[in-house]
Amino acid sequence: MDLLHFKDSASNRDVISLFSGAMGLDIGLAKAGLRIAIGQDFDPICVATMRANGHEVLGGDIRGIHEADLLERAGLAQGEAFLICGGPPCQPFSTAGKRLGINDPRGSLFMDFIRMIDYARPRFFIMENVKGIMSAPLKHIPLAERDRDDPEQRLGTVLDVILSEFGKLGYKTVYGLLDAANYGVPQFRERFVLIGSRDHEDVFLPFPTHFQMHQDAAYRWRTLRDSIKYLEGDRGECATFSKERLAYLRLVPEGGNWRDLPEDVRKEAMGGAYRSGGGKVGFYRRLSYQQPSPTLVTSPVQKATMMCHPTQDRPLSIREYACIQQFPPNWKFMGTTAAKYRQIGNAVPVGLALALGNAVLSVADQSAEIRTKRFRGTNVHQKLKQAIEIGGSKGAHKQ
């Protein structure tokens, strides 16, 4: 089967989206110029959200979906898809015996993501996930039980297995951590991203477009004020804090948290968490308009991860959540209030997804680089080149 002739087709921009959720990743890819041929998710509420927004969806457990059925529903043949994208859950995988806590993606839905790519043979793939996947060990063994001479205890990390599996498929890959704030998203949100090329093209992670400091305001980080200030008088659907928590939050200034509570009530407010370790920055957290939002969580009212409005005594609303994640204003979220928060909180920010789509398209179109005989040889230009290389490769790795 000839797979390479699709490489030269400028019109081939078809995407198969797996584990699509509320479609934040898909919206960004579509803004870059890609066409989402079909989405897929196990959660019936996410499926309802996709359908409510006019998208073709294949619902149900991916483990029960045949590869040929997915391609048929997408209207594509093997080798024809431009891209497969998704964030397969690489959840812990239990086993019998004392040595528990295995995080082996070979026993998770990750292998179904691999299965679909192996069969469909897209030109590119994008896999995103939580940042912990880069350092998660395959097997946690208590220090007292470790034996350096035991080969079973030298299993490496989850990432080692993931890269090995994609290597078996023959894809050239690049991976790293990206922070959405560096791509015009009004939110600090680090995600692991892995991009692969079937034809061994020179894939790369998107270079930052927004910075903490810049002489041009258009290139500075987006703040919470930029995204939700206009909603102060029109919050829409919103969760509520308990009366007890609200009483403490009223004592916290904008941008503060539990540490800003009066000393005589701090211990009472924190309860058992008062003496626990960790930064505990999410306890009684009131956001700041002057900064990007912290990473959105799946519920803004939990004690350890509160997302209180900067100036009003309430959590961020559904509309505010959606604005921070950069969903279109008319995007419909189905389900209960809690289900809507969960869908939005789990999504990939649209601005980050747009940057990923643009990066892949620039590789496909061979337009990412201005080729010159040499980079200017002066000290100023060499320092600039070094800064660009560091900025683009921070946390990035190729294989």
Short mmCIF file of C-alpha atoms in Angstrom, two decimals:
data_model
loop_
_atom_site.label_atom_id
_atom_site.label_comp_id
_atom_site.label_asym_id
_atom_site.label_seq_id
_atom_site.Cartn_x
_atom_site.Cartn_y
_atom_site.Cartn_z
CA MET A 1 0.00 0.00 0.00
CA ASP A 2 1.38 3.40 -1.02
CA LEU A 3 1.19 5.74 1.95
CA LEU A 4 3.50 8.46 0.73
CA HIS A 5 1.34 9.91 -2.05
CA PHE A 6 -0.88 11.52 0.58
CA LYS A 7 2.13 13.51 1.77
CA ASP A 8 1.99 15.63 -1.36
CA SER A 9 -1.72 16.40 -1.17
CA ALA A 10 -2.16 19.94 0.13
CA SER A 11 -5.87 19.34 0.63
CA ASN A 12 -5.37 16.41 3.03
CA ARG A 13 -6.09 17.88 6.45
CA ASP A 14 -8.35 15.22 7.97
CA VAL A 15 -8.07 14.53 11.69
CA ILE A 16 -9.30 11.63 13.81
CA SER A 17 -9.76 12.71 17.42
CA LEU A 18 -9.70 10.11 20.20
CA PHE A 19 -10.60 10.70 23.87
CA SER A 20 -12.02 14.00 22.62
CA GLY A 21 -13.81 15.20 25.77
CA ALA A 22 -15.27 18.68 25.27
CA MET A 23 -13.09 19.13 22.14
CA GLY A 24 -10.68 21.86 23.29
CA LEU A 25 -7.85 20.21 21.37
CA ASP A 26 -10.04 19.78 18.29
CA ILE A 27 -11.23 23.39 18.27
CA GLY A 28 -7.64 24.63 18.28
CA LEU A 29 -6.61 22.25 15.51
CA ALA A 30 -9.61 23.37 13.45
CA LYS A 31 -8.60 27.02 13.96
CA ALA A 32 -5.20 26.10 12.52
CA GLY A 33 -6.91 24.82 9.37
CA LEU A 34 -7.40 21.11 10.05
CA ARG A 35 -10.69 19.25 9.59
CA ILE A 36 -11.96 17.09 12.44
CA ALA A 37 -13.41 14.12 10.57
CA ILE A 38 -14.64 12.36 13.71
CA GLY A 39 -14.40 12.50 17.49
CA GLN A 40 -14.56 9.68 20.03
CA ASP A 41 -15.20 9.44 23.75
CA PHE A 42 -16.43 6.95 26.33
CA ASP A 43 -18.28 9.52 28.48
CA PRO A 44 -21.88 9.90 27.22
CA ILE A 45 -21.98 13.50 28.44
CA CYS A 46 -18.91 14.38 26.36
CA VAL A 47 -20.49 12.61 23.41
CA ALA A 48 -23.64 14.70 23.93
CA THR A 49 -21.53 17.88 24.03
CA MET A 50 -19.79 17.01 20.75
CA ARG A 51 -23.09 16.24 19.03
CA ALA A 52 -24.71 19.39 20.39
CA ASN A 53 -21.96 21.35 18.62
CA GLY A 54 -22.51 19.59 15.31
CA HIS A 55 -19.62 17.12 15.29
CA GLU A 56 -19.52 13.55 14.04
CA VAL A 57 -18.91 11.28 17.04
CA LEU A 58 -18.23 7.61 17.65
CA GLY A 59 -19.26 7.05 21.25
CA GLY A 60 -18.36 4.15 23.50
CA ASP A 61 -15.38 2.39 25.01
CA ILE A 62 -12.44 2.54 22.61
CA ARG A 63 -11.50 -1.00 23.61
CA GLY A 64 -14.63 -2.19 21.85
CA ILE A 65 -14.18 -0.09 18.71
CA HIS A 66 -12.70 -1.83 15.68
CA GLU A 67 -10.06 0.13 13.79
CA ALA A 68 -11.79 -0.38 10.43
CA ASP A 69 -15.09 0.89 11.83
CA LEU A 70 -13.41 4.09 13.04
CA LEU A 71 -11.89 4.76 9.62
CA GLU A 72 -15.16 3.98 7.86
CA ARG A 73 -17.08 6.43 10.06
CA ALA A 74 -14.40 9.04 9.38
CA GLY A 75 -14.65 8.41 5.63
CA LEU A 76 -10.94 7.62 5.38
CA ALA A 77 -8.76 4.77 4.20
CA GLN A 78 -5.57 3.44 5.79
CA GLY A 79 -2.75 5.94 5.38
CA GLU A 80 -5.17 8.71 4.44
CA ALA A 81 -5.60 10.57 7.75
CA PHE A 82 -3.41 13.62 8.17
CA LEU A 83 -3.42 13.38 11.96
CA ILE A 84 -4.66 11.34 14.90
CA CYS A 85 -4.79 13.20 18.21
CA GLY A 86 -5.84 12.49 21.76
CA GLY A 87 -4.97 12.21 25.43
CA PRO A 88 -5.29 8.54 26.41
CA PRO A 89 -5.58 8.04 30.17
CA CYS A 90 -2.44 6.29 31.41
CA GLN A 91 -3.94 5.46 34.78
CA PRO A 92 -2.27 3.33 37.46
CA PHE A 93 -2.51 -0.37 36.82
CA SER A 94 -2.79 -2.62 39.87
CA THR A 95 -1.32 -6.07 40.25
CA ALA A 96 -1.40 -8.70 42.95
CA GLY A 97 1.21 -8.94 45.68
CA LYS A 98 3.06 -6.46 47.84
CA ARG A 99 4.53 -4.42 44.99
CA LEU A 100 1.54 -2.32 44.03
CA GLY A 101 1.31 1.00 42.24
CA ILE A 102 2.38 -0.05 38.77
CA ASN A 103 1.86 2.66 36.17
CA ASP A 104 2.24 0.57 33.04
CA PRO A 105 0.69 2.10 29.90
CA ARG A 106 0.75 -1.35 28.29
CA GLY A 107 -2.17 -2.17 30.57
CA SER A 108 -4.09 1.03 29.87
CA LEU A 109 -6.07 2.76 27.14
CA PHE A 110 -2.79 4.05 25.75
CA MET A 111 -2.42 0.76 23.88
CA ASP A 112 -5.74 1.39 22.13
CA PHE A 113 -4.41 4.77 21.02
CA ILE A 114 -1.39 2.90 19.64
CA ARG A 115 -3.65 0.30 18.04
CA MET A 116 -5.60 2.93 16.12
CA ILE A 117 -2.44 4.67 14.91
CA ASP A 118 -0.87 1.37 13.87
CA TYR A 119 -3.91 0.52 11.75
CA ALA A 120 -4.81 3.96 10.40
CA ARG A 121 -1.18 5.02 9.72
CA PRO A 122 -1.77 8.79 9.86
CA ARG A 123 0.94 11.08 8.60
CA PHE A 124 1.21 12.68 12.06
CA PHE A 125 -0.06 12.09 15.57
CA ILE A 126 -0.32 14.32 18.63
CA MET A 127 -0.58 12.80 22.08
CA GLU A 128 -1.08 15.01 25.14
CA ASN A 129 -1.18 14.08 28.79
CA VAL A 130 -0.42 15.17 32.34
CA LYS A 131 3.16 16.25 33.01
CA GLY A 132 3.65 13.48 35.58
CA ILE A 133 3.83 10.95 32.78
CA MET A 134 7.43 12.03 32.12
CA SER A 135 8.70 10.91 35.51
CA ALA A 136 6.22 8.25 36.64
CA PRO A 137 8.03 4.97 37.38
CA LEU A 138 6.61 1.77 36.01
CA LYS A 139 6.79 0.20 39.42
CA HIS A 140 6.97 1.83 42.82
CA ILE A 141 9.07 -0.20 45.23
CA PRO A 142 9.55 0.89 48.85
CA LEU A 143 13.12 1.96 49.53
CA ALA A 144 13.62 -0.84 52.08
CA GLU A 145 12.70 -3.44 49.42
CA ARG A 146 14.84 -2.16 46.56
CA ASP A 147 17.53 -4.38 45.10
CA ARG A 148 19.79 -2.87 42.44
CA ASP A 149 20.72 -6.33 41.19
CA ASP A 150 17.10 -7.35 40.54
CA PRO A 151 16.36 -6.83 36.79
CA GLU A 152 12.63 -6.61 37.49
CA GLN A 153 13.29 -3.48 39.51
CA ARG A 154 14.97 -1.72 36.59
CA LEU A 155 11.88 -1.17 34.51
CA GLY A 156 12.35 2.52 33.81
CA THR A 157 9.50 5.00 33.44
CA VAL A 158 6.10 5.18 31.83
CA LEU A 159 7.62 7.47 29.20
CA ASP A 160 10.22 4.84 28.30
CA VAL A 161 7.45 2.41 27.42
CA ILE A 162 5.46 5.00 25.48
CA LEU A 163 8.47 6.00 23.35
CA SER A 164 9.34 2.35 22.80
CA GLU A 165 5.84 1.55 21.55
CA PHE A 166 5.80 4.45 19.12
CA GLY A 167 9.29 3.47 18.00
CA LYS A 168 7.95 0.05 17.06
CA LEU A 169 5.45 1.78 14.77
CA GLY A 170 8.32 3.51 12.97
CA TYR A 171 7.32 7.08 13.88
CA LYS A 172 9.87 9.82 14.44
CA THR A 173 8.90 11.66 17.65
CA VAL A 174 9.58 14.78 19.66
CA TYR A 175 8.21 15.42 23.13
CA GLY A 176 8.32 17.82 26.05
CA LEU A 177 6.37 19.95 28.51
CA LEU A 178 4.51 22.99 27.23
CA ASP A 179 2.91 25.71 29.37
CA ALA A 180 -0.28 27.10 27.85
CA ALA A 181 0.53 30.60 29.17
CA ASN A 182 3.35 30.75 26.62
CA TYR A 183 0.84 30.37 23.76
CA GLY A 184 -1.63 33.14 24.54
CA VAL A 185 -3.78 31.21 27.04
CA PRO A 186 -4.74 33.19 30.20
CA GLN A 187 -3.77 30.23 32.36
CA PHE A 188 -0.68 28.47 33.67
CA ARG A 189 -1.19 24.88 32.51
CA GLU A 190 1.66 22.48 31.84
CA ARG A 191 0.95 19.53 29.57
CA PHE A 192 3.09 16.74 28.21
CA VAL A 193 3.00 16.72 24.40
CA LEU A 194 4.34 14.08 22.03
CA ILE A 195 4.28 14.66 18.27
CA GLY A 196 5.09 11.92 15.76
CA SER A 197 5.75 11.75 12.02
CA ARG A 198 5.16 8.60 9.99
CA ASP A 199 7.42 9.84 7.17
CA HIS A 200 10.24 10.95 9.49
CA GLU A 201 9.69 14.62 8.80
CA ASP A 202 11.40 17.12 11.11
CA VAL A 203 8.62 17.54 13.68
CA PHE A 204 9.15 20.02 16.50
CA LEU A 205 7.28 21.43 19.48
CA PRO A 206 5.72 24.84 18.84
CA PHE A 207 7.85 27.80 19.84
CA PRO A 208 6.40 30.16 22.48
CA THR A 209 4.43 33.13 21.17
CA HIS A 210 3.76 34.90 24.50
CA PHE A 211 6.14 35.92 27.26
CA GLN A 212 6.11 37.25 30.80
CA MET A 213 8.03 40.31 29.63
CA HIS A 214 7.83 41.86 26.18
CA GLN A 215 7.99 45.38 24.80
CA ASP A 216 4.81 44.74 22.79
CA ALA A 217 1.67 44.10 24.86
CA ALA A 218 0.33 41.77 22.16
CA TYR A 219 3.09 39.26 23.00
CA ARG A 220 2.81 39.32 26.79
CA TRP A 221 1.08 36.65 28.86
CA ARG A 222 -2.71 36.98 28.89
CA THR A 223 -4.16 37.70 32.31
CA LEU A 224 -7.38 36.73 33.99
CA ARG A 225 -8.56 40.30 33.48
CA ASP A 226 -8.11 39.93 29.73
CA SER A 227 -10.43 36.94 29.60
CA ILE A 228 -13.21 37.34 32.18
CA LYS A 229 -13.44 40.96 33.40
CA TYR A 230 -16.36 41.65 31.06
CA LEU A 231 -18.40 38.88 32.72
CA GLU A 232 -18.50 40.44 36.20
CA GLY A 233 -22.14 41.48 35.79
CA ASP A 234 -23.19 38.44 33.75
CA ARG A 235 -21.66 35.37 35.36
CA GLY A 236 -24.23 32.82 34.19
CA GLU A 237 -24.33 29.27 35.57
CA CYS A 238 -22.18 28.93 38.67
CA ALA A 239 -21.42 26.60 41.59
CA THR A 240 -21.52 27.87 45.19
CA PHE A 241 -19.21 27.76 48.18
CA SER A 242 -20.48 26.51 51.50
CA LYS A 243 -21.33 29.24 54.02
CA GLU A 244 -18.39 28.21 56.17
CA ARG A 245 -15.84 28.44 53.36
CA LEU A 246 -17.35 31.65 52.08
CA ALA A 247 -16.94 33.27 55.48
CA TYR A 248 -13.20 32.62 55.37
CA LEU A 249 -12.83 33.58 51.69
CA ARG A 250 -14.29 37.02 52.43
CA LEU A 251 -11.21 37.64 54.57
CA VAL A 252 -8.78 36.82 51.74
CA PRO A 253 -7.57 39.67 49.45
CA GLU A 254 -7.33 39.41 45.67
CA GLY A 255 -4.44 37.13 44.74
CA GLY A 256 -4.23 35.66 48.25
CA ASN A 257 -4.95 32.34 49.93
CA TRP A 258 -5.13 30.77 53.40
CA ARG A 259 -1.86 32.38 54.45
CA ASP A 260 -3.55 35.77 54.19
CA LEU A 261 -6.23 34.86 56.72
CA PRO A 262 -5.96 36.54 60.12
CA GLU A 263 -3.63 34.50 62.28
CA ASP A 264 -6.29 33.77 64.88
CA VAL A 265 -8.60 32.04 62.34
CA ARG A 266 -6.01 30.43 60.04
CA LYS A 267 -5.72 27.18 62.00
CA GLU A 268 -9.49 26.88 62.40
CA ALA A 269 -10.05 27.41 58.66
CA MET A 270 -7.47 24.84 57.60
CA GLY A 271 -8.44 22.12 60.03
CA GLY A 272 -6.30 18.99 59.72
CA ALA A 273 -4.48 20.42 56.69
CA TYR A 274 -2.90 23.14 58.82
CA ARG A 275 0.02 20.94 59.88
CA SER A 276 0.33 18.95 56.66
CA GLY A 277 3.22 19.42 54.26
CA GLY A 278 3.21 20.96 50.83
CA GLY A 279 2.53 24.48 49.64
CA LYS A 280 -1.24 24.22 50.02
CA VAL A 281 -1.62 27.22 47.68
CA GLY A 282 -5.12 26.19 46.61
CA PHE A 283 -6.68 26.46 50.07
CA TYR A 284 -8.96 29.51 50.26
CA ARG A 285 -7.46 30.79 47.03
CA ARG A 286 -8.80 34.03 45.60
CA LEU A 287 -7.52 34.64 42.08
CA SER A 288 -5.78 37.75 40.79
CA TYR A 289 -6.90 39.74 37.76
CA GLN A 290 -3.28 40.76 37.16
CA GLN A 291 -1.95 37.27 36.38
CA PRO A 292 -2.84 34.27 34.27
CA SER A 293 -5.19 31.91 36.07
CA PRO A 294 -3.77 28.89 37.88
CA THR A 295 -4.51 25.57 36.17
CA LEU A 296 -8.27 25.07 36.05
CA VAL A 297 -9.39 22.04 38.04
CA THR A 298 -12.48 19.91 37.52
CA SER A 299 -14.32 21.60 40.42
CA PRO A 300 -13.68 25.15 41.65
CA VAL A 301 -15.18 24.57 45.11
CA GLN A 302 -12.99 21.80 46.55
CA LYS A 303 -11.16 22.86 49.71
CA ALA A 304 -7.63 22.24 48.43
CA THR A 305 -8.19 23.67 44.93
CA MET A 306 -10.54 26.62 45.31
CA MET A 307 -10.97 28.97 42.36
CA CYS A 308 -12.58 32.04 43.91
CA HIS A 309 -13.38 35.05 41.72
CA PRO A 310 -10.91 37.95 42.18
CA THR A 311 -13.46 40.51 43.39
CA GLN A 312 -16.70 38.62 43.97
CA ASP A 313 -17.42 36.11 46.73
CA ARG A 314 -18.12 33.11 44.52
CA PRO A 315 -16.32 30.48 42.45
CA LEU A 316 -15.50 31.06 38.81
CA SER A 317 -18.59 30.40 36.70
CA ILE A 318 -19.05 27.99 33.83
CA ARG A 319 -18.75 30.84 31.32
CA GLU A 320 -15.58 32.09 32.99
CA TYR A 321 -14.09 28.60 32.96
CA ALA A 322 -14.88 28.34 29.24
CA CYS A 323 -13.35 31.76 28.53
CA ILE A 324 -10.12 30.86 30.32
CA GLN A 325 -9.90 27.67 28.25
CA GLN A 326 -10.74 29.79 25.16
CA PHE A 327 -13.82 27.88 24.03
CA PRO A 328 -15.96 29.80 21.50
CA PRO A 329 -18.71 31.89 23.16
CA ASN A 330 -21.44 29.78 21.55
CA TRP A 331 -19.96 26.39 22.52
CA LYS A 332 -22.56 24.21 24.22
CA PHE A 333 -21.71 22.06 27.24
CA MET A 334 -24.17 19.34 28.14
CA GLY A 335 -24.93 17.75 31.50
CA THR A 336 -25.13 19.02 35.06
CA THR A 337 -23.21 22.01 36.38
CA ALA A 338 -20.63 19.64 37.89
CA ALA A 339 -20.31 17.80 34.55
CA LYS A 340 -19.71 21.06 32.71
CA TYR A 341 -16.94 22.10 35.10
CA ARG A 342 -15.37 18.66 34.69
CA GLN A 343 -15.46 18.78 30.88
CA ILE A 344 -13.96 22.26 30.71
CA GLY A 345 -11.39 21.60 33.43
CA ASN A 346 -10.14 18.47 31.63
CA ALA A 347 -9.86 20.15 28.22
CA VAL A 348 -6.75 21.21 26.34
CA PRO A 349 -6.72 25.03 26.07
CA VAL A 350 -7.65 26.12 22.57
CA GLY A 351 -4.63 28.44 22.21
CA LEU A 352 -2.20 25.64 22.99
CA ALA A 353 -3.99 23.35 20.54
CA LEU A 354 -3.83 26.05 17.87
CA ALA A 355 -0.06 26.30 18.33
CA LEU A 356 0.25 22.51 18.00
CA GLY A 357 -1.79 22.53 14.81
CA ASN A 358 0.26 25.35 13.32
CA ALA A 359 3.50 23.55 14.18
CA VAL A 360 2.43 20.33 12.45
CA LEU A 361 1.13 22.21 9.41
CA SER A 362 4.40 24.13 9.09
CA VAL A 363 6.23 20.79 8.99
CA ALA A 364 3.84 19.42 6.38
CA ASP A 365 4.16 22.55 4.26
CA GLN A 366 7.91 22.84 4.85
CA SER A 367 7.41 26.46 5.89
CA ALA A 368 8.78 26.46 9.43
CA GLU A 369 12.24 27.74 8.63
CA ILE A 370 13.81 30.50 6.61
CA ARG A 371 16.85 28.81 5.14
CA THR A 372 20.00 30.89 4.77
CA LYS A 373 23.59 30.11 3.93
CA ARG A 374 24.60 31.08 7.44
CA PHE A 375 23.19 32.70 10.54
CA ARG A 376 24.70 36.14 11.05
CA GLY A 377 28.06 35.64 12.70
CA THR A 378 28.06 38.55 15.11
CA ASN A 379 27.97 37.99 18.85
CA VAL A 380 24.49 39.56 19.04
CA HIS A 381 23.04 37.16 16.48
CA GLN A 382 24.70 34.14 18.03
CA LYS A 383 23.19 34.97 21.41
CA LEU A 384 19.79 35.43 19.78
CA LYS A 385 20.06 32.07 18.03
CA GLN A 386 21.03 30.39 21.30
CA ALA A 387 18.08 31.98 23.11
CA ILE A 388 15.68 30.79 20.39
CA GLU A 389 17.06 27.26 20.53
CA ILE A 390 16.78 27.13 24.31
CA GLY A 391 13.24 28.54 24.23
CA GLY A 392 12.07 26.04 21.67
CA SER A 393 13.77 22.98 23.08
CA LYS A 394 13.23 23.49 26.83
CA GLY A 395 11.89 20.16 27.97
CA ALA A 396 11.83 18.88 24.40
CA HIS A 397 13.47 15.68 23.29
CA LYS A 398 13.74 13.88 19.98
CA GLN A 399 14.19 10.29 19.10
#
